[in-house]
mmCIF file of C-alpha atoms in Angstrom:
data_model
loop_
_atom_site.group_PDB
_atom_site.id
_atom_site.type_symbol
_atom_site.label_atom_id
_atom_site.label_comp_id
_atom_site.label_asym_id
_atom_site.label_seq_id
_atom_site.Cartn_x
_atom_site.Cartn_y
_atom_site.Cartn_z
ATOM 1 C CA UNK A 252 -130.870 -147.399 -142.380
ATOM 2 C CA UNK A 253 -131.347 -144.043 -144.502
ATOM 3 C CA UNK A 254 -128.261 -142.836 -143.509
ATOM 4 C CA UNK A 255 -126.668 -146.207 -143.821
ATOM 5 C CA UNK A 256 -128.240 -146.332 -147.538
ATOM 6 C CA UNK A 257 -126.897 -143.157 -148.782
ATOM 7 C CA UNK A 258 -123.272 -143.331 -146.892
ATOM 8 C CA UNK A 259 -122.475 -147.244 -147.818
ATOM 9 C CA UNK A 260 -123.007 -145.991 -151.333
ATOM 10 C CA UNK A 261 -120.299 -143.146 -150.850
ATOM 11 C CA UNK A 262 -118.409 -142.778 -149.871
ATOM 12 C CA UNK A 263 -118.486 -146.470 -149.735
ATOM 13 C CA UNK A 264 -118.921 -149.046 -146.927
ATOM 14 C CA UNK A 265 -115.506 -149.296 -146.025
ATOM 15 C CA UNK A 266 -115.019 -145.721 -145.283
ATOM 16 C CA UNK A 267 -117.923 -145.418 -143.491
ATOM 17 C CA UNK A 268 -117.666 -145.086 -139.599
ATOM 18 C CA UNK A 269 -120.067 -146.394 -136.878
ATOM 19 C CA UNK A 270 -119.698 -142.993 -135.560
ATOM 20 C CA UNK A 271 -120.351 -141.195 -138.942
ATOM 21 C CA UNK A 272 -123.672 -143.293 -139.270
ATOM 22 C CA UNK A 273 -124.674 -142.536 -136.278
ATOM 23 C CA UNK A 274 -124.347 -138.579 -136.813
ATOM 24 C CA UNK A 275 -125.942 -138.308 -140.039
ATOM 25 C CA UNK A 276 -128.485 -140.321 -138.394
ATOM 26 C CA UNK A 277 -128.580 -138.732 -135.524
ATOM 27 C CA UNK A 278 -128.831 -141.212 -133.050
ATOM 28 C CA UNK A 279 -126.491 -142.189 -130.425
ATOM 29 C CA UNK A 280 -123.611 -145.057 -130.986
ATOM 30 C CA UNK A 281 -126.013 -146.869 -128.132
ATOM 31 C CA UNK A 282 -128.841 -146.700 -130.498
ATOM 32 C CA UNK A 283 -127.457 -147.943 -133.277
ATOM 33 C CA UNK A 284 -125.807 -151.157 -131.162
ATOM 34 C CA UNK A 285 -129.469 -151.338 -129.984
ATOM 35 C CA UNK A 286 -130.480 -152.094 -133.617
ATOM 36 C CA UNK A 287 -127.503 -153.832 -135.143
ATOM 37 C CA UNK A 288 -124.296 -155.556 -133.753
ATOM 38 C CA UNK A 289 -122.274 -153.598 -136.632
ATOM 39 C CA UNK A 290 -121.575 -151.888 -139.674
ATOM 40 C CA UNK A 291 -121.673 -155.572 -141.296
ATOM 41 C CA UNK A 292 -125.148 -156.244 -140.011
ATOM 42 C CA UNK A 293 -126.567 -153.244 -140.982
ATOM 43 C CA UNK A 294 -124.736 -153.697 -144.638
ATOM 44 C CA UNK A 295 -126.748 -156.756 -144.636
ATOM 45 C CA UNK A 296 -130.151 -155.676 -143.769
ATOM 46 C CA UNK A 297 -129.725 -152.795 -146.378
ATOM 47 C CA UNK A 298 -128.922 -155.796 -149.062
ATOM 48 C CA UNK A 299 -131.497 -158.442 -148.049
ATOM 49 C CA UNK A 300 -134.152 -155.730 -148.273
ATOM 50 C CA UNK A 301 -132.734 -154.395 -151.688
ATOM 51 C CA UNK A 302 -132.449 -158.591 -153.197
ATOM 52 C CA UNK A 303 -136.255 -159.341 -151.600
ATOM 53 C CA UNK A 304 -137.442 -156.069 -153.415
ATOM 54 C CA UNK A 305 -136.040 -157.026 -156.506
ATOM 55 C CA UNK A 306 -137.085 -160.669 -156.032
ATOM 56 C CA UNK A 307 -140.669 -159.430 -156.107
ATOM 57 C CA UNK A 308 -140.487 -156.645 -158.317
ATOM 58 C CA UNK A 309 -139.221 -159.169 -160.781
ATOM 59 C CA UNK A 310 -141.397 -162.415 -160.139
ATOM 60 C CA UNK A 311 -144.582 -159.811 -160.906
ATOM 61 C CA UNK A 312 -142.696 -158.441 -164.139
ATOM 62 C CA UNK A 313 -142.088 -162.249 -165.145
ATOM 63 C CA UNK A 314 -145.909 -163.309 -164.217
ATOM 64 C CA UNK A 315 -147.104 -160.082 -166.155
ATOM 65 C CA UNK A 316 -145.333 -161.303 -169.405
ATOM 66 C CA UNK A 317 -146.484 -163.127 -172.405
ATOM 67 C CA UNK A 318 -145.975 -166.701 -171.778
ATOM 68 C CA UNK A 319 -143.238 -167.037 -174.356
ATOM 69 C CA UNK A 320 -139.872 -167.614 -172.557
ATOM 70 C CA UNK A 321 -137.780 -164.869 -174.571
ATOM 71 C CA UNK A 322 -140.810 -162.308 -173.435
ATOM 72 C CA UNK A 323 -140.592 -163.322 -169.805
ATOM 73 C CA UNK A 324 -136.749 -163.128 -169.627
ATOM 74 C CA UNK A 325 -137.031 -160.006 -171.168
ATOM 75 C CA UNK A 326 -139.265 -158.759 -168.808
ATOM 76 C CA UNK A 327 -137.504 -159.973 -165.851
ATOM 77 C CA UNK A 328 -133.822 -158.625 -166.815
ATOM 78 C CA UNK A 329 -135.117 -155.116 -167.875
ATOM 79 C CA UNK A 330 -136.964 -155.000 -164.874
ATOM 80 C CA UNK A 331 -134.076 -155.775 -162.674
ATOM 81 C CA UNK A 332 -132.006 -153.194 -164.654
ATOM 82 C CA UNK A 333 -134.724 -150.810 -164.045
ATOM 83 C CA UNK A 334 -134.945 -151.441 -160.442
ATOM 84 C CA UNK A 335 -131.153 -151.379 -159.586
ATOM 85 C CA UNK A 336 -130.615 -148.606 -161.775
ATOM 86 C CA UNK A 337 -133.774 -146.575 -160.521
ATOM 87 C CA UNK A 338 -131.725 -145.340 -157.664
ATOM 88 C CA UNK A 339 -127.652 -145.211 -157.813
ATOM 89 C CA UNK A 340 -127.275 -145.952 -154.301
ATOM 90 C CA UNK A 341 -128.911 -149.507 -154.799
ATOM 91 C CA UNK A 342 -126.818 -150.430 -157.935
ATOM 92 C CA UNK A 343 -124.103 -149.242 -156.218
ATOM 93 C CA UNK A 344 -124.694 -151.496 -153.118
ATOM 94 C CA UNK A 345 -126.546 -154.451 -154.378
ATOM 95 C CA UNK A 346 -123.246 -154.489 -156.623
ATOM 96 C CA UNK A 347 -120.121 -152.738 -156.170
ATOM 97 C CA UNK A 348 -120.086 -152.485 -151.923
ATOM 98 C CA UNK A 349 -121.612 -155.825 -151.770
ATOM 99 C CA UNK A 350 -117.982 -157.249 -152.521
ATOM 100 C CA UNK A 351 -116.028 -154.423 -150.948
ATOM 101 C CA UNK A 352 -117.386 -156.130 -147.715
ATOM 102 C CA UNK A 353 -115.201 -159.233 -148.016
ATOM 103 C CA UNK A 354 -116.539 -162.495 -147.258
ATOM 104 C CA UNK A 355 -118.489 -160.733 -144.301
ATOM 105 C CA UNK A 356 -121.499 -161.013 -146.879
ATOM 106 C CA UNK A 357 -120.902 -163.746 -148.753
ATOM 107 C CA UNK A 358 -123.142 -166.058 -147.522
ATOM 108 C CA UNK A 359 -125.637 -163.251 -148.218
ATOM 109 C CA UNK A 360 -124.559 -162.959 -151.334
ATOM 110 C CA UNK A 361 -124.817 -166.599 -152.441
ATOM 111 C CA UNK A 362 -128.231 -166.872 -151.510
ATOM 112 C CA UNK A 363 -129.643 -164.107 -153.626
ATOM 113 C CA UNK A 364 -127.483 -165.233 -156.586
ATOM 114 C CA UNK A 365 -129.011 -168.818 -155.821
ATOM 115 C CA UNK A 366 -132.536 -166.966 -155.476
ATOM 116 C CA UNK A 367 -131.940 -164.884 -158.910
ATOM 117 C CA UNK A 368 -131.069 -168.080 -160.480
ATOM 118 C CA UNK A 369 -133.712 -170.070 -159.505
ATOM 119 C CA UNK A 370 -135.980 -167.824 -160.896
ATOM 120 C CA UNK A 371 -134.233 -168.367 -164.386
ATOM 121 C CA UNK A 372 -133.927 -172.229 -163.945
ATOM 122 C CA UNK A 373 -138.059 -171.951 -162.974
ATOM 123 C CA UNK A 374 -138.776 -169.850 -166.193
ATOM 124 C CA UNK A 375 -137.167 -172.218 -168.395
ATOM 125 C CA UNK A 376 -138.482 -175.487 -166.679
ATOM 126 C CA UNK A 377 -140.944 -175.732 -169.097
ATOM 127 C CA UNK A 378 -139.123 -175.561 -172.094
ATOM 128 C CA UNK A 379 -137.540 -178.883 -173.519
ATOM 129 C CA UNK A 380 -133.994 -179.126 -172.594
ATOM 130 C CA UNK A 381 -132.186 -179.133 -175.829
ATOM 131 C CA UNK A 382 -128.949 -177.182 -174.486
ATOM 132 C CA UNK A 383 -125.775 -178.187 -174.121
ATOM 133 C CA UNK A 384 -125.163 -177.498 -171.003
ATOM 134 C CA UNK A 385 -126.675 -177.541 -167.392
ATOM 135 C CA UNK A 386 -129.787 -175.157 -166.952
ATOM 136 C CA UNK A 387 -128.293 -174.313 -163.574
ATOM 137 C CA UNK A 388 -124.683 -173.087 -164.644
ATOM 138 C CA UNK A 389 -126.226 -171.243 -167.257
ATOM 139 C CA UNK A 390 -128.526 -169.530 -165.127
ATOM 140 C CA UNK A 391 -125.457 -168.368 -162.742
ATOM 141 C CA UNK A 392 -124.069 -167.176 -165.578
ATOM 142 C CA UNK A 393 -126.925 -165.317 -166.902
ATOM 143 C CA UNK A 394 -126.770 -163.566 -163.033
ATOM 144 C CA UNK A 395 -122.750 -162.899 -163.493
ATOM 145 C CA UNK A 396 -123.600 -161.107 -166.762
ATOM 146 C CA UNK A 397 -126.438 -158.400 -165.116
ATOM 147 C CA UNK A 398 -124.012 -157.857 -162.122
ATOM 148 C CA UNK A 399 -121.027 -157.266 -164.260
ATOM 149 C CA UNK A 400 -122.930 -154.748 -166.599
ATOM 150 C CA UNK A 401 -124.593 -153.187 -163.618
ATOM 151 C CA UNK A 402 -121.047 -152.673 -162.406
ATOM 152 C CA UNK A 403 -119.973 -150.919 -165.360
ATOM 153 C CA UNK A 404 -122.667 -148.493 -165.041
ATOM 154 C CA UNK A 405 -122.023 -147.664 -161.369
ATOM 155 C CA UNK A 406 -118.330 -147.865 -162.128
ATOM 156 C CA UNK A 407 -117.447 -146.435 -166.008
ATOM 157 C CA UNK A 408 -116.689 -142.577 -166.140
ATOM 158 C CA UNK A 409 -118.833 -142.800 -169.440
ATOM 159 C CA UNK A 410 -121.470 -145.740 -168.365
ATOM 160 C CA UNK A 411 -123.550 -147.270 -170.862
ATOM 161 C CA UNK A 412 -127.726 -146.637 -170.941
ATOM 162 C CA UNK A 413 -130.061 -148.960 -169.144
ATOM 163 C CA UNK A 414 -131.357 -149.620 -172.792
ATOM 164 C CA UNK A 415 -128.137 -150.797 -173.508
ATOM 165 C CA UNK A 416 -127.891 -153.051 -170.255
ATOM 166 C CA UNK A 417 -130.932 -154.349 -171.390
ATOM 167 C CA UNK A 418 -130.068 -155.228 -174.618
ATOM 168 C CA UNK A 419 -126.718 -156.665 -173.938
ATOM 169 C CA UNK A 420 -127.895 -158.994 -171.063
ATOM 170 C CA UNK A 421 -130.751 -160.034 -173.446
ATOM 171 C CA UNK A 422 -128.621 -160.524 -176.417
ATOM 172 C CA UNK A 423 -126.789 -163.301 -174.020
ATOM 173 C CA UNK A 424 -129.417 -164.805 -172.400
ATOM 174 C CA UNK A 425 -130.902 -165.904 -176.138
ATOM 175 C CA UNK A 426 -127.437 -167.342 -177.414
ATOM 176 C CA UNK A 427 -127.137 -169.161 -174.191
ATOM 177 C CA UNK A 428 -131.153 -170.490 -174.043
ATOM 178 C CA UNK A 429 -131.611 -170.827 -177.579
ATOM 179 C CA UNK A 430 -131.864 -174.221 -177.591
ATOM 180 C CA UNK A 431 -134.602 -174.142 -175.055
ATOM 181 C CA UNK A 432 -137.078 -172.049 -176.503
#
């Protein structure tokens, strides 16, 4: 999986062979169809691990916060940031490789984003619903807007800071929950 962790990254999941995996691991092609029944499954044990550690890393950020909503979204998206950005290989997976793979994660895929969002549409279940539109959809989109940033800092020749991530994604979330809080 360390191998698979720093190859899927770059030089990318596509161009990474079962038999380059298993030489920078150095195990046999056996071994590896011992563990996993392919690159795909493998792709998708690297991800499930990398959404479940964010999924905690940001629940404890969220409970941690002052029980104000703005403070606890706050805390939860510049967490997040923080953790995908923390290591490039994660951003760049959890991200950018993640839909390189085709629809061979998608399912994947859908349930983090439904996870991720869940965790927004739980945050702001307290607050009255004033908004205009469904707390769900705007959840989903509050989830589009950290993966697109977080793909234009794995992607941009120039990318943006985290700080900046964090204040762009925040900037959102408060014009699209404002009526909640």
């Amino acid at each position: 999986m360390t191998a698979a962790y720093t190859l899927y990254a770059k030089p990318g999941f596509a161009a990474t062979t079962i038999e380059r995996l298993c030489t920078e691991a150095r195990i046999s092609n056996r071994a590896f169809y011992e563990c996993f029944g392919g690159r795909e499954e493998l792709l998708q044990a690297l991800y499930e691990r990398c959404v479940d550690e964010a999924l905690t890393v940001i629940s404890k950020a969220m409970q941690d916060a002052p029980a104000r909503l703005d403070a606890r979204i706050s805390a939860g998206i510049a967490t997040y940031i923080d953790f995908a950005t923390s290591d490039w290989r994660r951003a760049r997976i959890m991200h950018v490789e993640v839909r390189r793979s085709g629809d061979v994660l998608a399912a994947s895929r859908q349930r983090a984003v439904e996870s991720f969002a869940r965790i927004v549409e739980d945050e702001t279940q307290p607050f009255p619903r004033s908004a205009p539109f469904d707390r769900h959809l705007l959840a989903l989109g509050l989830i589009g807007v950290l993966q697109e940033l977080l793909i234009e800092w794995v992607l941009a020749e120039q990318p943006p800071s985290t700080d900046e991530l964090v204040r762009a994604a925040v900037h959102i979330f408060h014009r699209s929950f404002s009526g909640l809080s």
